[in-house]
Coordinates of C-alpha atoms in Angstrom, one line a residue:
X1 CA -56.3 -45.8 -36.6
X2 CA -52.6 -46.3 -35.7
X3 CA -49.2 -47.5 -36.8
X4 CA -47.2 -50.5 -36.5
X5 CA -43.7 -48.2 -35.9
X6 CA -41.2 -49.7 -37.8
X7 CA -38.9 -50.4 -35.0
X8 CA -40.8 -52.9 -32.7
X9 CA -39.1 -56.0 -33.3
X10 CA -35.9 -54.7 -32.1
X11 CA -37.8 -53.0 -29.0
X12 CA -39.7 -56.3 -27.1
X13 CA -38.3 -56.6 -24.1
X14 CA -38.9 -59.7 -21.8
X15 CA -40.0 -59.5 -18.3
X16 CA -36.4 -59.0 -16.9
X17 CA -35.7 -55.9 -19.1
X18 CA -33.4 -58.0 -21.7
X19 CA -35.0 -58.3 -25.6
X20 CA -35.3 -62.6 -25.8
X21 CA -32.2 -63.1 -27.6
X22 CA -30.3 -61.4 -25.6
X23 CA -31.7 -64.0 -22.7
X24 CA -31.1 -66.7 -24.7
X25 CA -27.3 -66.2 -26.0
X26 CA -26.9 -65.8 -22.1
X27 CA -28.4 -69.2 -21.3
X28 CA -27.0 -72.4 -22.1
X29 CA -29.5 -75.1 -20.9
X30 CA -30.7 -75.5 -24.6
X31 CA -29.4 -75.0 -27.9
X32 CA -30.9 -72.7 -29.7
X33 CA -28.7 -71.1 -32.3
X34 CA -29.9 -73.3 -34.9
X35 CA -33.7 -72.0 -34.2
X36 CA -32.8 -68.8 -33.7
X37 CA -31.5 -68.9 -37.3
X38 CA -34.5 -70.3 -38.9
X39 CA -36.3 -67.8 -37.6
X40 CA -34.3 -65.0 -38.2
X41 CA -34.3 -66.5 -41.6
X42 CA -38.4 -66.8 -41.9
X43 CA -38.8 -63.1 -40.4
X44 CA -36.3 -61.5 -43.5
X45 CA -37.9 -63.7 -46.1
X46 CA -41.4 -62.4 -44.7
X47 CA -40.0 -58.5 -44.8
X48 CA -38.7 -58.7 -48.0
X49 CA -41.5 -60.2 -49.7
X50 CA -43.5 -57.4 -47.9
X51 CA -41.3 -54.7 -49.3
X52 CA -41.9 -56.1 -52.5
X53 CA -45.2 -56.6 -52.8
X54 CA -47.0 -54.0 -50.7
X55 CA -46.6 -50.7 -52.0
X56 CA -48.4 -48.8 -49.4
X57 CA -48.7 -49.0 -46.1
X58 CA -52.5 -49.0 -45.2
X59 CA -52.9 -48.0 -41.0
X60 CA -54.6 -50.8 -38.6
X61 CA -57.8 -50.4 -37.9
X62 CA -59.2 -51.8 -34.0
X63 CA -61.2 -54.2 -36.4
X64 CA -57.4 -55.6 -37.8
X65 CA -56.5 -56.4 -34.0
X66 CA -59.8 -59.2 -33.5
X67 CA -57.6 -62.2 -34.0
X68 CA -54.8 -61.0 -31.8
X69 CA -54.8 -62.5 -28.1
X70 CA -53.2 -61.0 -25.3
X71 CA -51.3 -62.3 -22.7
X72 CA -50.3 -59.0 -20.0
X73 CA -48.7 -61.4 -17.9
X74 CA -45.9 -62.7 -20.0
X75 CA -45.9 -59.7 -22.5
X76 CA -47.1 -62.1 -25.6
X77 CA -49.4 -61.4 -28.6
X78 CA -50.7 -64.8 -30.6
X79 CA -52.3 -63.9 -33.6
X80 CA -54.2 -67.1 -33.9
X81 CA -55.5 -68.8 -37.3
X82 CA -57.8 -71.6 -37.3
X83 CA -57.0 -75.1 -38.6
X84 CA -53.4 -74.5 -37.7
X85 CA -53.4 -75.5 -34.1
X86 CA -55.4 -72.9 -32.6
X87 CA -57.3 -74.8 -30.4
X88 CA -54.2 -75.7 -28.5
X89 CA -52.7 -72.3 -28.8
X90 CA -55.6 -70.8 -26.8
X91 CA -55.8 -73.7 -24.2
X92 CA -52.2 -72.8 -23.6
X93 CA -52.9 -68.8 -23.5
X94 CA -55.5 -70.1 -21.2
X95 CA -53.2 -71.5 -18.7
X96 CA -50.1 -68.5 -19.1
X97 CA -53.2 -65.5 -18.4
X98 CA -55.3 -67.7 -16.1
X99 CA -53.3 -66.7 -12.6
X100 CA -53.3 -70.6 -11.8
X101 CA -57.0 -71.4 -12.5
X102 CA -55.5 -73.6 -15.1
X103 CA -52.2 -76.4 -14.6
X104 CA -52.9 -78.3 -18.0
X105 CA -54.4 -77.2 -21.5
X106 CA -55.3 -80.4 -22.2
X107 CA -57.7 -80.1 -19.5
X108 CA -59.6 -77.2 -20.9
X109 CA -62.7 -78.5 -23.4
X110 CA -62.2 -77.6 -26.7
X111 CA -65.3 -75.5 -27.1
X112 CA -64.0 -73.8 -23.9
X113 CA -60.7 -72.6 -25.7
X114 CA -63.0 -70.3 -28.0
X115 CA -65.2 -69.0 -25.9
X116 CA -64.4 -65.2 -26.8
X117 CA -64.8 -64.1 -22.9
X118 CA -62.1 -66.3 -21.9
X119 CA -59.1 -64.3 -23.8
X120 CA -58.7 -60.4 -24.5
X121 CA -57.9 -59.6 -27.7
X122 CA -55.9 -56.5 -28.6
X123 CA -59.0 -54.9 -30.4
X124 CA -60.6 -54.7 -27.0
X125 CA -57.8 -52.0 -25.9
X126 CA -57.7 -47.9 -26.0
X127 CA -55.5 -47.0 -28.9
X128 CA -52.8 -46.2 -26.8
X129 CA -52.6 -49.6 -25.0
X130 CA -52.7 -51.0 -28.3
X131 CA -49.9 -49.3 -29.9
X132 CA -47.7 -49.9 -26.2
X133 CA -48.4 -53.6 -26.4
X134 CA -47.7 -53.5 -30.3
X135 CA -44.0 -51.8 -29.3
X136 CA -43.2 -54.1 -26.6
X137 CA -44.9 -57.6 -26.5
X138 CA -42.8 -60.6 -28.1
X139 CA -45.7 -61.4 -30.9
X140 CA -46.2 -64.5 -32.9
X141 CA -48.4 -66.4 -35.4
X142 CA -49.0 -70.1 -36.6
X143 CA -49.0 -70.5 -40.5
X144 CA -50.1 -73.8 -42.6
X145 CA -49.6 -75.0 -45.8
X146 CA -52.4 -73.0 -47.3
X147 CA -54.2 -75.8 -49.4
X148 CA -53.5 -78.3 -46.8
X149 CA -55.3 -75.5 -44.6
X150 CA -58.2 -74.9 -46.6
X151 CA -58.5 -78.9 -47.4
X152 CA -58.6 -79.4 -43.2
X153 CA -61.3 -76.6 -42.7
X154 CA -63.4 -78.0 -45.8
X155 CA -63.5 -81.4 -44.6
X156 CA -63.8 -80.5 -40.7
X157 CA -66.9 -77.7 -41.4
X158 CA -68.5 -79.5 -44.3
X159 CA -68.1 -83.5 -44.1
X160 CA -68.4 -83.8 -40.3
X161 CA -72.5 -83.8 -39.2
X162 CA -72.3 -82.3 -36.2
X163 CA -71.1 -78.8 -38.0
X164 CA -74.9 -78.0 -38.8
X165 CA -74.4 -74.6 -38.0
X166 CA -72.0 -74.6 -41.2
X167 CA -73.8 -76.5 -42.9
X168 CA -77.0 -74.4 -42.7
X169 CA -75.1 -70.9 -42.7
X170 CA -72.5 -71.6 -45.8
X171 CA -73.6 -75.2 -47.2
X172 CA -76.8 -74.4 -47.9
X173 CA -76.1 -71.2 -50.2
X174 CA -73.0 -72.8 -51.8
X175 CA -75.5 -75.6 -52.8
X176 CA -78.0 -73.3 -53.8
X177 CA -75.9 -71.3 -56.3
X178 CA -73.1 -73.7 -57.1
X179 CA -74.8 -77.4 -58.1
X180 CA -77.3 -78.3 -61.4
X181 CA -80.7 -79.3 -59.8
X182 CA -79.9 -79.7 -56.4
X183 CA -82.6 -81.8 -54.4
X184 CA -84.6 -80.0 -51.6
X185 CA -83.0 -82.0 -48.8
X186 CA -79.6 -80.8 -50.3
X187 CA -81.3 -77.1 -50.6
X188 CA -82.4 -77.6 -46.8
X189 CA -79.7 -78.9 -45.1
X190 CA -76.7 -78.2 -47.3
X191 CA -75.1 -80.8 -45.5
X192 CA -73.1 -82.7 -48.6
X193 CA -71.2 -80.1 -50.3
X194 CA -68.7 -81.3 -52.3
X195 CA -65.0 -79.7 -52.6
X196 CA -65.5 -78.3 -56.0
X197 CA -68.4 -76.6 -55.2
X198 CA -66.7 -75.4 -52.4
X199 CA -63.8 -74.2 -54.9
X200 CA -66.6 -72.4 -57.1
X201 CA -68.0 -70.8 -54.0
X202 CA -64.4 -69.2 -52.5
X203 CA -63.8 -67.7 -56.3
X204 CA -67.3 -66.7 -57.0
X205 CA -66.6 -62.8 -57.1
X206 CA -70.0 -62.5 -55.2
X207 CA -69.0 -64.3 -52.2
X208 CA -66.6 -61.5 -51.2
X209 CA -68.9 -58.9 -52.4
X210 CA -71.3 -59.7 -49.8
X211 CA -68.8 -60.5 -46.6
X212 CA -65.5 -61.1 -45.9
X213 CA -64.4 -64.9 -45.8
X214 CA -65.2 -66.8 -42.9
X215 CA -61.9 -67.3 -40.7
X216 CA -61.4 -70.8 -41.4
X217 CA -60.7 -70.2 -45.0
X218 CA -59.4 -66.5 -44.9
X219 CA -55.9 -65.9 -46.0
X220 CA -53.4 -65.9 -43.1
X221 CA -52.4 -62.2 -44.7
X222 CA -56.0 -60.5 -44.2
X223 CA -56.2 -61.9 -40.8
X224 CA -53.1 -61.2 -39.3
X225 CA -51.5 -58.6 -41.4
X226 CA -47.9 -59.7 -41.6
X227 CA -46.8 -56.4 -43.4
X228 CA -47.9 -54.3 -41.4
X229 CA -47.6 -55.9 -37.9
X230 CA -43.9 -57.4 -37.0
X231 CA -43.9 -61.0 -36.1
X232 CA -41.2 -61.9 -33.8
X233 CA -41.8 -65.6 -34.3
X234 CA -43.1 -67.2 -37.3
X235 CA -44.4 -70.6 -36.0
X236 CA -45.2 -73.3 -39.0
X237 CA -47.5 -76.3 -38.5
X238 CA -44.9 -78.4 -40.3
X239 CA -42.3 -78.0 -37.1
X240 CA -45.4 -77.1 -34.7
X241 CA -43.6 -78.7 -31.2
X242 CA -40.3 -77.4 -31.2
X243 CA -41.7 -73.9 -32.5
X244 CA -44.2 -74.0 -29.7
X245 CA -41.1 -74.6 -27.3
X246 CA -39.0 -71.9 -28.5
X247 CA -41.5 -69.5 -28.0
X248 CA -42.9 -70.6 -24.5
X249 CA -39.2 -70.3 -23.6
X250 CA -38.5 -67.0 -24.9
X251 CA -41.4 -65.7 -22.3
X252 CA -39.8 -67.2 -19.5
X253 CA -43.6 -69.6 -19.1
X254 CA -43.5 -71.9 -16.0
X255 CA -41.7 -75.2 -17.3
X256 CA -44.6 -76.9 -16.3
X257 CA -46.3 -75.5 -19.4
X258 CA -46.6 -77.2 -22.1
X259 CA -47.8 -77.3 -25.4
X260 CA -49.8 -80.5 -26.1
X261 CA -48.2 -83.1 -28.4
X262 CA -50.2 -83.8 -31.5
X263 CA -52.2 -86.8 -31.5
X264 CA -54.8 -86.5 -34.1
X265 CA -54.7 -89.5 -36.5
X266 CA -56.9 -87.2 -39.0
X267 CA -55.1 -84.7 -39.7
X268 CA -55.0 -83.3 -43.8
X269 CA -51.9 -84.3 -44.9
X270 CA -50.4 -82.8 -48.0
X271 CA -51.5 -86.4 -49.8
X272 CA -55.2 -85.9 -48.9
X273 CA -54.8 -82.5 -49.9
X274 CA -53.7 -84.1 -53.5
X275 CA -56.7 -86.2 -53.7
X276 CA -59.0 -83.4 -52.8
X277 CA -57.4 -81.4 -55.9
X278 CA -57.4 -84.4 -58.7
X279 CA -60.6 -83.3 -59.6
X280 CA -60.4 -80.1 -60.1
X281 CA -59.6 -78.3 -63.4
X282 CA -55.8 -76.3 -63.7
X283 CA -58.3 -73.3 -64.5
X284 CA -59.9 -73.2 -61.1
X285 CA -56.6 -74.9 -59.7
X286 CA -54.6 -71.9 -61.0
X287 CA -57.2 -69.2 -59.8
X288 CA -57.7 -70.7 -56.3
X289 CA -53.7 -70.8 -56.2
X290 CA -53.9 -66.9 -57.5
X291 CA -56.3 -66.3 -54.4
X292 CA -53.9 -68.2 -52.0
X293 CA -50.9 -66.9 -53.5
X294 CA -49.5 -64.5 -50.8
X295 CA -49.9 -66.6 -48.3
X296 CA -47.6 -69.0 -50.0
X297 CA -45.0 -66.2 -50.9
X298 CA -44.9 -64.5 -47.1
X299 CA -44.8 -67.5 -45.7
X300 CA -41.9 -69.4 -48.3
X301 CA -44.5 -72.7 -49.1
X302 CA -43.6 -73.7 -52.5
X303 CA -46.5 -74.8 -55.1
X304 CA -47.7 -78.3 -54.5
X305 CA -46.4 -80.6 -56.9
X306 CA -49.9 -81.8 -57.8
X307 CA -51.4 -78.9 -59.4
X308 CA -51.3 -79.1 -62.9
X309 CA -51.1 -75.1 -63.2
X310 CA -47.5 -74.8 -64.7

């Protein structure tokens, strides 16, 4: 095990031996201040909601490090978290560690992006290459809304046909212990599960018992450990295009890279996220919000004006 040393924000230093904001009050070819403030302002809310909520300080195991990808060339870690852009994020980490084998990350297949051989991740490091690239990488991570989160991996791994793996792996036993007579098709297949039995399933105190949470619904927190590991950059879905700028800037990337624009016409808007909720009781709304809640303190999302949990 080792320590996230208290001091690394203040240590990252970019390729030319300056920290990044030191680079970027010296360069004038964009404006930044009003970015740099937000995200000063996101990194103190995150610290102080840490301070106040974790009491003590638990040490990172390698197992902690899974979801962190490293870049050696530009001295960046991307602690990546699916359904908020990750896809994109690792087409782009692709192209910054890929020495030129790729221009564009819109060029790289989708399945491609998470093939697990094609990116290092910190866990794959000794201990002390781990705790040098914790000190002086620039590191980031993508947050969501975290019902709008779960509501995009719900309808992306269980209404879409083609995720059978889900389906058979998770869809199947949610069916199995969550719905009144299911048919054996449903029981076979588990191919139709609806959100509330998807609901039942995340706060079913078995379903943690057995194994952790599969990444797509896991809490941002347990994934990436924002207490305990400093984020330099706090990127939010919500402003997802100029935050990805500001940070390929801030590692000096080729200008040529860039992060692709969003053009997905269906995406889980905070609406559909509303719909997916009318029919679900403020008992289970409030205890789903309980499981979620961190994630919307650390990360300053306020509760969703449609829950009926007040």
């Amino acid at each position: 095990p080792f320590s996230a040393s208290e001091d690394m924000r203040s240590t990252w230093q970019g390729k030319a031996g300056r920290s990044p904001l030191q680079a970027l009050y010296k360069s004038d070819q964009f404006e930044q201040s009003s970015l740099q403030a937000v995200h000063q302002q996101r990194r103190e809310m995150l610290s102080n909601i840490c301070s106040r909520y974790t009491r003590k300080r638990r040490l990172l195991q390698p197992d902690d490090l899974r979801h962190l990808v490293v870049d050696d060339t530009h001295g960046l870690l991307y602690c990546y978290v699916p359904k908020v852009a990750c896809t994109n994020w690792k087409r782009v980490m692709m192209v910054l560690t890929g020495q030129g084998k790729y221009q564009d990350p819109l060029e790289i297949p989708a399945h491609e992006a998470h093939v697990p051989s094609n990116l290092r991740t910190l866990s794959e490091y000794s201990i002390p290459e781990i705790n040098s690239r914790l000190r002086s990488y620039l590191k980031f991570v993508f947050v969501r809304e975290p019902f709008e989160r779960l509501v995009s991996a719900y309808r992306n791994k269980f209404t879409l046909s083609y995720n059978t793996a889900f389906h058979k792996r998770y869809g199947t036993k949610i069916i199995r212990r969550h719905r009144q007579e299911p048919s054996d098709r449903a029981l076979e297949r588990g191919d139709d599960v609806r959100f509330e039995e998807f609901v039942y399933y995340l706060l079913d105190p078995r379903t943690q018992q057995e194994e952790p949470f599969n990444e797509h619904w896991e809490r941002v927190h347990s994934l990436c450990h924002p207490c305990i590991i400093h984020y330099d950059v706090v990127g939010k879905y919500e402003t997802l295009a100029e935050d990805a700028n500001y940070i390929l800037q801030l590692v000096g990337a080729d200008t040529s890279v860039k992060f692709p624009a969003s053009s997905k016409t269906t995406r889980t808007t905070d609406d559909m996220t509303a719909q997916f909720f009318q029919d679900i009781s403020p008992f289970y709304q409030r205890r789903l919000f309980n499981l979620y809640k961190m994630d919307y303190l650390l990360f300053n999302y306020s509760i969703p004006s449609y829950l009926r949990i007040r």
